[in-house]
Amino acid sequence: MLQNLQVEGRETSQDYSYEWVMGYPELASIEKGIPIAEFSDQIQSRDQEMEFRILRRLTETQYHNDNLYDFHPDILKLNRYNNIIPFKHSIVKLRGDEEENQRESYINADYINLINGKEKMMIATQGPVTQTIGHFWRMVSQESASMIVMLCNLKENGKVQCEQYWPRNIGDNLLIGNITINFVSQEDLGNNIIKRTLKLQEQNGEEKQVTHLQWCGWPDQGVPNHNDFNTIKELLTQILDRVLNDQKVVFHCSAGVGRTGTLISLVNLMIILTTYQSYVGNDIAKISENPEEFRISIFGVVRRLREQRWGMVHTSEQYQYVYKFIDEAIKYMFSQQQ
C-alpha cells in the first residue's frame, strides 16, 4: 500500500510543471515530502506564501493555457466564470447520441485522481448555472457518483453562487431530460452541514441513490475557521469512505477550484495519513524511527491537482490552510504512546 502512495512525482494523466521541478534542485527540495514526525517543526521555517507563488508560476503557464478545452463561443454561457475552463485531457465528456453537438456533451468539470493510484474517482466542477442543470445530472448518472459535496450557499453576499439543481421540497420530483430526481429526505447534521438523500430514476427504470452533503460555513475565496476542524474531519471521513471503496464523488463550490480544490487536496493528503496510520497505529515513535518512509508533501499534492484542473486551491490563504489542517490532523491521529 505504501508504494502506491504518490508523495512526490509526476501526475499520471499529464504534468507540464514536473519538468521544471526536476530541472531545478530548489524546486525538487520544496516538493520533497516532509517526514510527518517532524511536520510541525519543519513547516515553521517554510515560506508558504512563496510556495504558492511558485505553484502559480509552475501551473499557470502558456502550456497549461494551450491545454484548456477548445469550444464554440456558444458554449461560453455554460461556464459560470469564463476564466475557469476544463483541461482537454481531464474534462468529463457527457455521452449521448453520436450526432449530439458539442453544447450537449460539454460540462465544466474535470476528473481528479486519487493519490493511491486510483484514477478518476473524484470530479471537480462548477456550481451549475441554469443552462447546465441537465448536464450536471447527466454527469452524476453517467459516472455513477454516489455522493455530491456542495461547498457553497446558493447565494452569498447577494451574489448567486449556484443554481438549485435538486427538488425544492422533500417528496418532490424534478424531471431533467430522461432523469427524474426524487428528494427523499433531509437531515441537519449540525455545524452547517445538511445531508440530503436523492434518488435518480432513469428512463429505463434503473434507480440510483445519491447522498448530497452541503456545508454552508465556508466563505467564498476564504478558509474555514479554526473551530471547524471537526466539521472538515467529519466531511473527509464520509468522503474517504466512498472513494476508498471505489465510489465516485462529485465536488463543487461556485467556480469549482477554490473551496473545491482545497477540500480535494485534503482528501488526498488524508489518504496518505490514514494509510500510514493503518501501518503503525497512532504511535509517532514508530514513524520517527523511519522518517523517510512516512512523508507528506503539500506542495506536491496541490501541484499535481493543478495539473488536473486549472487554478485548484485558488488563493494563498487556502494553500496555507491546507498546511494548518494537516498539522492538526497529524497531531490528532498520531500521539506518543506512554
GROMACS .gro file of C-alpha atoms in nm:
model
  338
    1MET     CA    1   0.000   0.000   0.000
    2LEU     CA    2   0.277   0.245   0.088
    3GLN     CA    3   0.437   0.201  -0.252
    4ASN     CA    4   0.110   0.305  -0.417
    5LEU     CA    5   0.113   0.646  -0.248
    6GLN     CA    6   0.250   0.923  -0.466
    7VAL     CA    7   0.407   1.160  -0.216
    8GLU     CA    8   0.607   1.335  -0.487
    9GLY     CA    9   0.648   1.288  -0.861
   10ARG     CA   10   0.472   1.317  -1.193
   11GLU     CA   11   0.093   1.334  -1.225
   12THR     CA   12  -0.004   1.028  -1.427
   13SER     CA   13  -0.255   1.190  -1.663
   14GLN     CA   14  -0.040   1.487  -1.767
   15ASP     CA   15   0.219   1.701  -1.593
   16TYR     CA   16   0.383   2.005  -1.751
   17SER     CA   17   0.520   2.151  -1.427
   18TYR     CA   18   0.708   1.838  -1.323
   19GLU     CA   19   0.977   1.907  -1.584
   20TRP     CA   20   1.054   2.233  -1.403
   21VAL     CA   21   1.056   2.060  -1.065
   22MET     CA   22   1.305   1.800  -1.188
   23GLY     CA   23   1.518   2.064  -1.360
   24TYR     CA   24   1.579   2.276  -1.052
   25PRO     CA   25   1.710   2.128  -0.725
   26GLU     CA   26   1.548   2.412  -0.528
   27LEU     CA   27   1.204   2.314  -0.659
   28ALA     CA   28   1.268   1.944  -0.603
   29SER     CA   29   1.358   2.029  -0.244
   30ILE     CA   30   1.028   2.213  -0.193
   31GLU     CA   31   0.831   1.922  -0.341
   32LYS     CA   32   1.011   1.656  -0.136
   33GLY     CA   33   0.782   1.525   0.134
   34ILE     CA   34   0.823   1.634   0.496
   35PRO     CA   35   0.858   1.349   0.749
   36ILE     CA   36   0.532   1.364   0.942
   37ALA     CA   37   0.715   1.313   1.271
   38GLU     CA   38   0.887   1.647   1.202
   39PHE     CA   39   0.598   1.820   1.025
   40SER     CA   40   0.509   2.078   1.292
   41ASP     CA   41   0.870   2.185   1.335
   42GLN     CA   42   0.964   2.195   0.968
   43ILE     CA   43   0.667   2.398   0.846
   44GLN     CA   44   0.764   2.683   1.078
   45SER     CA   45   1.059   2.759   0.851
   46ARG     CA   46   0.874   2.719   0.520
   47ASP     CA   47   0.761   3.030   0.335
   48GLN     CA   48   0.417   2.905   0.239
   49GLU     CA   49   0.320   3.226   0.063
   50MET     CA   50   0.629   3.200  -0.157
   51GLU     CA   51   0.549   2.832  -0.226
   52PHE     CA   52   0.206   2.931  -0.352
   53ARG     CA   53   0.354   3.196  -0.581
   54ILE     CA   54   0.587   2.930  -0.722
   55LEU     CA   55   0.293   2.694  -0.769
   56ARG     CA   56   0.111   2.956  -0.972
   57ARG     CA   57   0.419   3.020  -1.187
   58LEU     CA   58   0.456   2.646  -1.250
   59THR     CA   59   0.092   2.564  -1.323
   60GLU     CA   60  -0.044   2.875  -1.495
   61THR     CA   61   0.187   2.869  -1.797
   62GLN     CA   62   0.122   2.903  -2.168
   63TYR     CA   63   0.146   2.523  -2.191
   64HIS     CA   64  -0.144   2.494  -1.947
   65ASN     CA   65  -0.338   2.768  -2.122
   66ASP     CA   66  -0.299   2.589  -2.457
   67ASN     CA   67  -0.432   2.271  -2.293
   68LEU     CA   68  -0.763   2.432  -2.197
   69TYR     CA   69  -1.063   2.283  -2.372
   70ASP     CA   70  -1.148   2.438  -2.709
   71PHE     CA   71  -1.515   2.506  -2.764
   72HIS     CA   72  -1.756   2.702  -2.978
   73PRO     CA   73  -1.836   3.055  -2.849
   74ASP     CA   74  -2.196   2.944  -2.788
   75ILE     CA   75  -2.067   2.728  -2.503
   76LEU     CA   76  -1.928   3.026  -2.312
   77LYS     CA   77  -2.265   3.077  -2.142
   78LEU     CA   78  -2.235   2.725  -1.997
   79ASN     CA   79  -1.939   2.841  -1.787
   80ARG     CA   80  -2.010   3.025  -1.464
   81TYR     CA   81  -1.675   3.205  -1.496
   82ASN     CA   82  -1.506   3.247  -1.832
   83ASN     CA   83  -1.156   3.221  -1.683
   84ILE     CA   84  -1.216   2.875  -1.532
   85ILE     CA   85  -1.215   2.620  -1.814
   86PRO     CA   86  -1.155   2.241  -1.804
   87PHE     CA   87  -0.836   2.089  -1.941
   88LYS     CA   88  -0.854   1.887  -2.263
   89HIS     CA   89  -0.702   1.576  -2.106
   90SER     CA   90  -0.915   1.565  -1.791
   91ILE     CA   91  -1.252   1.709  -1.897
   92VAL     CA   92  -1.560   1.499  -1.825
   93LYS     CA   93  -1.731   1.441  -2.159
   94LEU     CA   94  -2.100   1.365  -2.150
   95ARG     CA   95  -2.202   1.067  -2.357
   96GLY     CA   96  -2.503   1.072  -2.585
   97ASP     CA   97  -2.604   1.024  -2.945
   98GLU     CA   98  -2.316   1.024  -3.193
   99GLU     CA   99  -2.471   1.324  -3.365
  100GLU     CA  100  -2.506   1.516  -3.039
  101ASN     CA  101  -2.349   1.860  -3.070
  102GLN     CA  102  -2.067   1.995  -2.858
  103ARG     CA  103  -2.302   2.204  -2.648
  104GLU     CA  104  -2.492   1.898  -2.527
  105SER     CA  105  -2.177   1.698  -2.445
  106TYR     CA  106  -1.999   1.979  -2.257
  107ILE     CA  107  -1.977   2.032  -1.883
  108ASN     CA  108  -1.727   2.243  -1.691
  109ALA     CA  109  -1.584   1.953  -1.494
  110ASP     CA  110  -1.255   1.764  -1.463
  111TYR     CA  111  -1.168   1.416  -1.342
  112ILE     CA  112  -0.935   1.408  -1.041
  113ASN     CA  113  -0.717   1.109  -0.949
  114LEU     CA  114  -0.665   0.969  -0.602
  115ILE     CA  115  -0.314   0.976  -0.464
  116ASN     CA  116  -0.315   0.596  -0.421
  117GLY     CA  117  -0.322   0.536  -0.796
  118LYS     CA  118  -0.697   0.505  -0.848
  119GLU     CA  119  -0.791   0.726  -1.140
  120LYS     CA  120  -1.099   0.944  -1.199
  121MET     CA  121  -1.254   0.871  -0.858
  122MET     CA  122  -1.331   1.239  -0.796
  123ILE     CA  123  -1.485   1.506  -1.016
  124ALA     CA  124  -1.438   1.881  -0.963
  125THR     CA  125  -1.699   2.101  -1.125
  126GLN     CA  126  -1.859   2.445  -1.109
  127GLY     CA  127  -2.187   2.514  -0.935
  128PRO     CA  128  -2.447   2.456  -1.208
  129VAL     CA  129  -2.589   2.753  -1.397
  130THR     CA  130  -2.950   2.738  -1.520
  131GLN     CA  131  -2.848   2.602  -1.862
  132THR     CA  132  -2.633   2.321  -1.716
  133ILE     CA  133  -2.858   2.163  -1.452
  134GLY     CA  134  -2.942   1.890  -1.701
  135HIS     CA  135  -2.576   1.843  -1.791
  136PHE     CA  136  -2.491   1.813  -1.421
  137TRP     CA  137  -2.740   1.532  -1.358
  138ARG     CA  138  -2.637   1.353  -1.676
  139MET     CA  139  -2.281   1.357  -1.543
  140VAL     CA  140  -2.381   1.229  -1.198
  141SER     CA  141  -2.576   0.947  -1.362
  142GLN     CA  142  -2.316   0.867  -1.628
  143GLU     CA  143  -2.034   0.846  -1.373
  144SER     CA  144  -2.247   0.659  -1.115
  145ALA     CA  145  -2.144   0.909  -0.847
  146SER     CA  146  -2.271   0.808  -0.504
  147MET     CA  147  -2.211   1.145  -0.337
  148ILE     CA  148  -2.221   1.516  -0.421
  149VAL     CA  149  -2.030   1.753  -0.194
  150MET     CA  150  -2.152   2.114  -0.219
  151LEU     CA  151  -1.928   2.372  -0.052
  152CYS     CA  152  -2.128   2.690  -0.105
  153ASN     CA  153  -2.463   2.851  -0.042
  154LEU     CA  154  -2.696   2.920  -0.332
  155LYS     CA  155  -2.640   3.292  -0.264
  156GLU     CA  156  -2.357   3.462  -0.079
  157ASN     CA  157  -2.335   3.836  -0.016
  158GLY     CA  158  -2.624   3.889  -0.256
  159LYS     CA  159  -2.449   3.707  -0.541
  160VAL     CA  160  -2.572   3.379  -0.691
  161GLN     CA  161  -2.309   3.111  -0.636
  162CYS     CA  162  -2.504   2.814  -0.769
  163GLU     CA  163  -2.850   2.740  -0.907
  164GLN     CA  164  -3.065   2.499  -0.708
  165TYR     CA  165  -3.041   2.176  -0.903
  166TRP     CA  166  -3.238   1.944  -0.672
  167PRO     CA  167  -3.614   1.948  -0.596
  168ARG     CA  168  -3.725   2.224  -0.359
  169ASN     CA  169  -3.920   2.015  -0.108
  170ILE     CA  170  -3.893   1.667   0.041
  171GLY     CA  171  -4.108   1.432  -0.164
  172ASP     CA  172  -4.090   1.647  -0.477
  173ASN     CA  173  -3.966   1.519  -0.812
  174LEU     CA  174  -3.762   1.708  -1.069
  175LEU     CA  175  -3.765   1.581  -1.428
  176ILE     CA  176  -3.446   1.666  -1.615
  177GLY     CA  177  -3.433   1.514  -1.961
  178ASN     CA  178  -3.460   1.138  -1.914
  179ILE     CA  179  -3.374   1.151  -1.542
  180THR     CA  180  -3.618   1.200  -1.256
  181ILE     CA  181  -3.467   1.324  -0.928
  182ASN     CA  182  -3.668   1.248  -0.616
  183PHE     CA  183  -3.596   1.437  -0.292
  184VAL     CA  184  -3.620   1.152  -0.038
  185SER     CA  185  -3.505   1.306   0.290
  186GLN     CA  186  -3.304   1.581   0.458
  187GLU     CA  187  -3.109   1.583   0.784
  188ASP     CA  188  -2.933   1.865   0.967
  189LEU     CA  189  -2.603   1.719   1.088
  190GLY     CA  190  -2.510   2.035   1.278
  191ASN     CA  191  -2.215   2.266   1.214
  192ASN     CA  192  -2.389   2.400   0.900
  193ILE     CA  193  -2.387   2.058   0.728
  194ILE     CA  194  -2.705   1.946   0.555
  195LYS     CA  195  -2.737   1.587   0.436
  196ARG     CA  196  -2.992   1.512   0.164
  197THR     CA  197  -3.083   1.177   0.014
  198LEU     CA  198  -3.179   1.191  -0.353
  199LYS     CA  199  -3.298   0.910  -0.578
  200LEU     CA  200  -3.231   0.915  -0.950
  201GLN     CA  201  -3.455   0.718  -1.183
  202GLU     CA  202  -3.354   0.663  -1.543
  203GLN     CA  203  -3.594   0.627  -1.832
  204ASN     CA  204  -3.513   0.255  -1.842
  205GLY     CA  205  -3.627   0.219  -1.479
  206GLU     CA  206  -3.279   0.197  -1.326
  207GLU     CA  207  -3.255   0.370  -0.987
  208LYS     CA  208  -2.952   0.519  -0.812
  209GLN     CA  209  -2.929   0.675  -0.468
  210VAL     CA  210  -2.709   0.981  -0.420
  211THR     CA  211  -2.605   1.142  -0.092
  212HIS     CA  212  -2.591   1.523  -0.113
  213LEU     CA  213  -2.374   1.689   0.153
  214GLN     CA  214  -2.385   2.068   0.168
  215TRP     CA  215  -2.159   2.263   0.400
  216CYS     CA  216  -2.274   2.623   0.426
  217GLY     CA  217  -1.998   2.756   0.651
  218TRP     CA  218  -1.707   2.804   0.409
  219PRO     CA  219  -1.677   3.164   0.277
  220ASP     CA  220  -1.605   3.227  -0.091
  221GLN     CA  221  -1.233   3.291  -0.157
  222GLY     CA  222  -1.172   3.220   0.212
  223VAL     CA  223  -1.097   2.936   0.452
  224PRO     CA  224  -1.284   2.765   0.734
  225ASN     CA  225  -1.248   2.888   1.090
  226HIS     CA  226  -1.004   2.712   1.322
  227ASN     CA  227  -1.305   2.580   1.514
  228ASP     CA  228  -1.425   2.399   1.200
  229PHE     CA  229  -1.156   2.129   1.224
  230ASN     CA  230  -1.403   1.864   1.342
  231THR     CA  231  -1.653   1.964   1.073
  232ILE     CA  232  -1.395   1.920   0.798
  233LYS     CA  233  -1.280   1.596   0.959
  234GLU     CA  234  -1.636   1.461   0.951
  235LEU     CA  235  -1.677   1.560   0.586
  236LEU     CA  236  -1.348   1.393   0.498
  237THR     CA  237  -1.445   1.075   0.684
  238GLN     CA  238  -1.762   1.042   0.477
  239ILE     CA  239  -1.580   1.122   0.152
  240LEU     CA  240  -1.296   0.877   0.220
  241ASP     CA  241  -1.550   0.605   0.297
  242ARG     CA  242  -1.680   0.647  -0.059
  243VAL     CA  243  -1.368   0.697  -0.270
  244LEU     CA  244  -1.164   0.428  -0.094
  245ASN     CA  245  -1.446   0.186  -0.173
  246ASP     CA  246  -1.449   0.273  -0.543
  247GLN     CA  247  -1.749   0.507  -0.529
  248LYS     CA  248  -1.709   0.834  -0.718
  249VAL     CA  249  -1.769   1.170  -0.552
  250VAL     CA  250  -1.858   1.497  -0.727
  251PHE     CA  251  -1.734   1.819  -0.563
  252HIS     CA  252  -1.841   2.173  -0.639
  253CYS     CA  253  -1.849   2.521  -0.491
  254SER     CA  254  -1.915   2.815  -0.721
  255ALA     CA  255  -1.620   2.808  -0.963
  256GLY     CA  256  -1.512   2.459  -0.860
  257VAL     CA  257  -1.149   2.549  -0.787
  258GLY     CA  258  -1.106   2.731  -0.453
  259ARG     CA  259  -1.307   2.560  -0.183
  260THR     CA  260  -1.337   2.253  -0.404
  261GLY     CA  261  -0.964   2.234  -0.468
  262THR     CA  262  -0.880   2.286  -0.103
  263LEU     CA  263  -1.106   2.003   0.013
  264ILE     CA  264  -0.990   1.765  -0.261
  265SER     CA  265  -0.630   1.838  -0.158
  266LEU     CA  266  -0.722   1.737   0.195
  267VAL     CA  267  -0.886   1.417   0.068
  268ASN     CA  268  -0.563   1.306  -0.099
  269LEU     CA  269  -0.347   1.413   0.195
  270MET     CA  270  -0.572   1.229   0.439
  271ILE     CA  271  -0.543   0.915   0.226
  272ILE     CA  272  -0.169   0.935   0.292
  273LEU     CA  273  -0.214   0.983   0.667
  274THR     CA  274  -0.477   0.712   0.708
  275THR     CA  275  -0.257   0.469   0.514
  276TYR     CA  276   0.034   0.546   0.745
  277GLN     CA  277  -0.191   0.506   1.047
  278SER     CA  278  -0.301   0.163   0.926
  279TYR     CA  279   0.065   0.058   0.935
  280VAL     CA  280   0.177   0.199   1.269
  281GLY     CA  281  -0.138   0.279   1.467
  282ASN     CA  282  -0.113   0.614   1.639
  283ASP     CA  283   0.243   0.576   1.767
  284ILE     CA  284   0.450   0.870   1.642
  285ALA     CA  285   0.764   0.699   1.779
  286LYS     CA  286   0.737   0.423   1.518
  287ILE     CA  287   0.717   0.685   1.246
  288SER     CA  288   1.019   0.867   1.389
  289GLU     CA  289   1.228   0.551   1.355
  290ASN     CA  290   1.196   0.564   0.976
  291PRO     CA  291   1.112   0.925   0.886
  292GLU     CA  292   1.187   0.894   0.513
  293GLU     CA  293   0.922   0.625   0.474
  294PHE     CA  294   0.644   0.835   0.627
  295ARG     CA  295   0.646   1.169   0.445
  296ILE     CA  296   0.386   1.410   0.313
  297SER     CA  297   0.413   1.689   0.055
  298ILE     CA  298   0.152   1.965   0.049
  299PHE     CA  299   0.332   2.131  -0.242
  300GLY     CA  300   0.339   1.808  -0.443
  301VAL     CA  301  -0.028   1.725  -0.388
  302VAL     CA  302  -0.150   2.073  -0.479
  303ARG     CA  303   0.084   2.098  -0.779
  304ARG     CA  304  -0.046   1.771  -0.925
  305LEU     CA  305  -0.403   1.875  -0.853
  306ARG     CA  306  -0.346   2.193  -1.054
  307GLU     CA  307  -0.235   1.974  -1.345
  308GLN     CA  308  -0.584   1.819  -1.347
  309ARG     CA  309  -0.799   2.133  -1.317
  310TRP     CA  310  -0.696   2.493  -1.370
  311GLY     CA  311  -0.646   2.705  -1.058
  312MET     CA  312  -0.724   2.445  -0.791
  313VAL     CA  313  -0.659   2.582  -0.439
  314HIS     CA  314  -0.716   2.933  -0.564
  315THR     CA  315  -0.559   3.158  -0.301
  316SER     CA  316  -0.251   3.168  -0.083
  317GLU     CA  317  -0.477   3.168   0.222
  318GLN     CA  318  -0.635   2.841   0.110
  319TYR     CA  319  -0.293   2.688   0.045
  320GLN     CA  320  -0.177   2.786   0.393
  321TYR     CA  321  -0.498   2.643   0.538
  322VAL     CA  322  -0.410   2.303   0.391
  323TYR     CA  323  -0.084   2.316   0.588
  324LYS     CA  324  -0.268   2.414   0.907
  325PHE     CA  325  -0.527   2.140   0.876
  326ILE     CA  326  -0.272   1.866   0.806
  327ASP     CA  327  -0.063   1.984   1.101
  328GLU     CA  328  -0.369   1.947   1.325
  329ALA     CA  329  -0.460   1.613   1.166
  330ILE     CA  330  -0.114   1.469   1.234
  331LYS     CA  331  -0.136   1.577   1.597
  332TYR     CA  332  -0.486   1.429   1.625
  333MET     CA  333  -0.404   1.097   1.455
  334PHE     CA  334  -0.060   1.026   1.595
  335SER     CA  335   0.049   1.054   1.955
  336GLN     CA  336   0.345   0.937   2.157
  337GLN     CA  337   0.250   0.616   2.338
  338GLN     CA  338   0.305   0.625   2.711
   0.00000   0.00000   0.00000
